[in-house]
Short mmCIF file of C-alpha atoms in Angstrom, two decimals:
data_model
loop_
_atom_site.label_atom_id
_atom_site.label_comp_id
_atom_site.label_asym_id
_atom_site.label_seq_id
_atom_site.Cartn_x
_atom_site.Cartn_y
_atom_site.Cartn_z
CA MET A 1 -28.95 21.56 4.37
CA LYS A 2 -25.22 21.57 5.02
CA LYS A 3 -22.99 21.15 1.97
CA THR A 4 -20.26 18.57 2.23
CA ARG A 5 -16.91 19.89 1.14
CA GLN A 6 -14.57 17.65 -0.89
CA LYS A 7 -12.12 17.76 2.00
CA ASP A 8 -14.83 16.36 4.32
CA ARG A 9 -15.27 13.31 2.09
CA GLU A 10 -11.60 12.39 1.84
CA PRO A 11 -9.94 10.10 4.34
CA PRO A 12 -7.84 11.80 6.99
CA GLY A 13 -4.09 11.61 6.66
CA PRO A 14 -2.34 8.78 8.47
CA GLY A 15 -1.38 9.43 12.08
CA SER A 16 2.10 7.92 11.72
CA PRO A 17 4.79 7.70 9.05
CA TRP A 18 4.64 3.88 9.00
CA ASP A 19 3.24 0.96 11.00
CA GLU A 20 4.35 -2.65 11.44
CA ILE A 21 1.67 -4.96 10.05
CA ALA A 22 3.50 -8.24 10.71
CA PRO A 23 7.01 -8.84 12.06
CA GLY A 24 9.40 -7.16 9.65
CA LEU A 25 6.63 -5.97 7.29
CA TRP A 26 5.85 -2.28 7.54
CA MET A 27 3.38 -0.12 5.66
CA GLY A 28 3.58 3.63 5.23
CA GLY A 29 3.37 6.66 3.03
CA HIS A 30 5.22 9.73 1.90
CA PHE A 31 3.19 12.02 4.18
CA TRP A 32 1.63 11.79 7.63
CA THR A 33 -0.57 14.09 9.72
CA ASP A 34 0.28 15.07 13.28
CA PRO A 35 -2.39 15.40 16.02
CA ALA A 36 -2.76 19.12 15.22
CA GLY A 37 -3.67 18.26 11.62
CA GLU A 38 -0.37 19.41 10.12
CA LEU A 39 0.92 17.47 7.12
CA TRP A 40 4.53 16.30 7.34
CA PRO A 41 6.80 14.60 4.81
CA VAL A 42 8.08 11.11 5.54
CA VAL A 43 11.72 10.75 4.58
CA VAL A 44 13.10 7.21 4.77
CA GLY A 45 16.75 6.83 5.61
CA ALA A 46 18.25 3.47 6.50
CA GLU A 47 15.47 2.21 8.82
CA PHE A 48 14.58 -0.65 6.46
CA ASP A 49 16.50 -3.18 4.38
CA LEU A 50 14.08 -2.94 1.45
CA VAL A 51 11.71 -0.14 0.48
CA ILE A 52 8.97 -0.85 -2.06
CA SER A 53 7.40 2.33 -3.44
CA LEU A 54 4.15 2.41 -5.39
CA PHE A 55 4.33 6.21 -5.45
CA THR A 56 7.50 8.28 -5.40
CA HIS A 57 8.27 11.85 -4.47
CA PRO A 58 11.73 13.45 -4.77
CA GLY A 59 13.63 13.80 -1.52
CA HIS A 60 11.70 11.14 0.40
CA GLY A 61 14.41 8.46 0.32
CA PRO A 62 15.32 5.83 0.96
CA GLY A 63 18.90 6.54 1.90
CA PRO A 64 21.97 5.30 0.03
CA GLY A 65 22.61 1.60 0.25
CA VAL A 66 18.96 0.68 0.86
CA GLU A 67 17.42 -1.54 -1.80
CA HIS A 68 14.56 0.33 -3.45
CA LEU A 69 12.00 -1.22 -5.78
CA VAL A 70 9.60 1.14 -7.54
CA GLY A 71 6.31 0.29 -9.21
CA ASP A 72 4.55 3.63 -9.68
CA MET A 73 0.84 3.12 -10.22
CA PRO A 74 -2.40 4.99 -9.62
CA ASP A 75 -4.75 4.62 -6.67
CA ALA A 76 -7.38 3.64 -9.23
CA PRO A 77 -8.31 0.59 -11.31
CA LEU A 78 -5.12 -1.12 -12.47
CA THR A 79 -4.20 -2.61 -15.80
CA SER A 80 -3.15 -6.22 -16.15
CA ALA A 81 0.47 -5.08 -16.43
CA GLN A 82 0.17 -3.08 -13.21
CA LEU A 83 -1.35 -6.08 -11.42
CA ARG A 84 1.59 -8.18 -12.62
CA THR A 85 3.91 -5.52 -11.17
CA VAL A 86 2.04 -5.83 -7.85
CA GLN A 87 2.64 -9.59 -7.97
CA ARG A 88 6.35 -9.07 -8.66
CA LEU A 89 6.64 -6.68 -5.73
CA VAL A 90 4.75 -9.09 -3.46
CA ARG A 91 7.21 -11.85 -4.39
CA ALA A 92 10.12 -9.52 -3.58
CA ALA A 93 8.59 -8.62 -0.20
CA CYS A 94 7.97 -12.28 0.65
CA ALA A 95 11.53 -13.25 -0.31
CA ALA A 96 12.94 -10.41 1.79
CA LEU A 97 10.84 -11.47 4.79
CA ASP A 98 11.97 -15.07 4.35
CA ALA A 99 15.57 -13.78 4.44
CA GLY A 100 14.90 -11.95 7.73
CA ARG A 101 14.99 -8.48 6.19
CA THR A 102 12.77 -5.54 7.20
CA ILE A 103 10.52 -4.14 4.49
CA LEU A 104 8.60 -0.89 4.11
CA VAL A 105 5.88 -0.88 1.47
CA ARG A 106 4.72 2.66 0.81
CA CYS A 107 2.54 4.81 -1.41
CA HIS A 108 1.26 8.38 -0.99
CA SER A 109 -0.57 8.02 2.32
CA GLY A 110 0.11 4.37 3.02
CA TYR A 111 -3.49 3.27 2.60
CA ASN A 112 -4.40 1.62 -0.70
CA ARG A 113 -1.55 0.75 -3.05
CA SER A 114 0.75 -0.25 -0.21
CA GLY A 115 -2.17 -2.08 1.41
CA LEU A 116 -2.69 -4.13 -1.73
CA VAL A 117 0.92 -5.35 -1.69
CA VAL A 118 1.05 -5.91 2.07
CA ALA A 119 -2.29 -7.77 2.24
CA GLN A 120 -1.31 -10.04 -0.65
CA CYS A 121 2.05 -10.72 1.02
CA LEU A 122 0.25 -11.70 4.24
CA VAL A 123 -1.89 -14.19 2.32
CA GLU A 124 0.98 -15.63 0.26
CA ARG A 125 3.18 -16.15 3.32
CA GLY A 126 0.30 -17.84 5.15
CA LEU A 127 0.25 -15.25 7.94
CA VAL A 128 -3.54 -15.02 7.53
CA PRO A 129 -5.90 -17.67 6.15
CA ALA A 130 -7.71 -15.51 3.58
CA PRO A 131 -7.82 -12.06 1.96
CA ALA A 132 -10.60 -10.83 4.28
CA GLU A 133 -8.37 -11.43 7.31
CA ALA A 134 -5.45 -9.71 5.58
CA ILE A 135 -7.60 -6.66 4.86
CA ASP A 136 -8.79 -6.60 8.48
CA LEU A 137 -5.23 -6.88 9.83
CA VAL A 138 -3.99 -4.05 7.58
CA ARG A 139 -6.86 -1.83 8.76
CA ARG A 140 -6.28 -2.65 12.44
CA LYS A 141 -2.53 -2.07 12.28
CA ARG A 142 -2.32 0.89 9.85
CA SER A 143 -5.67 2.71 9.81
CA PRO A 144 -9.38 2.03 9.39
CA TRP A 145 -8.95 3.96 6.13
CA ALA A 146 -6.42 1.47 4.77
CA LEU A 147 -7.68 -0.37 1.69
CA HIS A 148 -10.71 1.90 1.39
CA ASN A 149 -10.31 1.55 -2.40
CA GLU A 150 -13.00 -1.09 -3.04
CA THR A 151 -11.44 -2.07 -6.36
CA PHE A 152 -8.27 -3.12 -4.53
CA THR A 153 -10.21 -5.20 -1.99
CA GLU A 154 -11.99 -6.85 -4.94
CA TYR A 155 -8.59 -7.67 -6.50
CA LEU A 156 -7.53 -9.32 -3.24
CA THR A 157 -10.76 -11.27 -2.88
CA ALA A 158 -10.72 -12.50 -6.49
CA GLY A 159 -6.97 -13.19 -6.43
CA LEU A 160 -4.45 -11.16 -8.39
CA ASP A 161 -4.16 -13.72 -11.22
CA ALA A 162 -7.93 -13.72 -11.76
CA ALA A 163 -8.09 -9.94 -11.45
CA ALA A 164 -5.37 -9.53 -14.10
CA LEU A 165 -7.34 -11.74 -16.48
CA LEU A 166 -10.60 -9.93 -15.76
CA VAL A 167 -9.25 -6.42 -16.31
CA ASP A 168 -7.44 -7.25 -19.52
CA PRO A 169 -8.59 -10.62 -20.91
CA ASP A 170 -6.62 -12.16 -23.73
CA PRO A 171 -8.37 -11.60 -27.05
CA LEU A 172 -9.81 -14.67 -28.74
CA PRO A 173 -7.83 -15.95 -31.77
#
């Protein structure tokens, strides 16, 4: 029986630095993998008006003069406070889109954390009718591996307000 190596179970790296999910709304990561399987850093300069980072790595931009919002969080179950940060970043992305700005939402690979923000933005702006369609669009445009974190798809399906209450309910008086 063949043993499965850890590397074999992990999703492959993204095949591009970033991808446009909806007009003006881009999703990406800090690293991408070329067709030969080589890992490359993604350094953002001035390609976008707003960069929202859910993971940061020194030297990866954005360039000077580009608005940069950071909400570092794990690619794992989130706390209520982290879910509220996601909501704040979604509101910022929606406002920037409404103003005609271009936005890059990024995390390490551009799959899960960035997918959570982008999918919620799609729903809130009415670009898709429901979370399932947002998840599907993110996977079609970015990668089939996007939003493979089932906890994040559950947050989207339940709604971020409900998810925040469920992960950290207020104690009874």
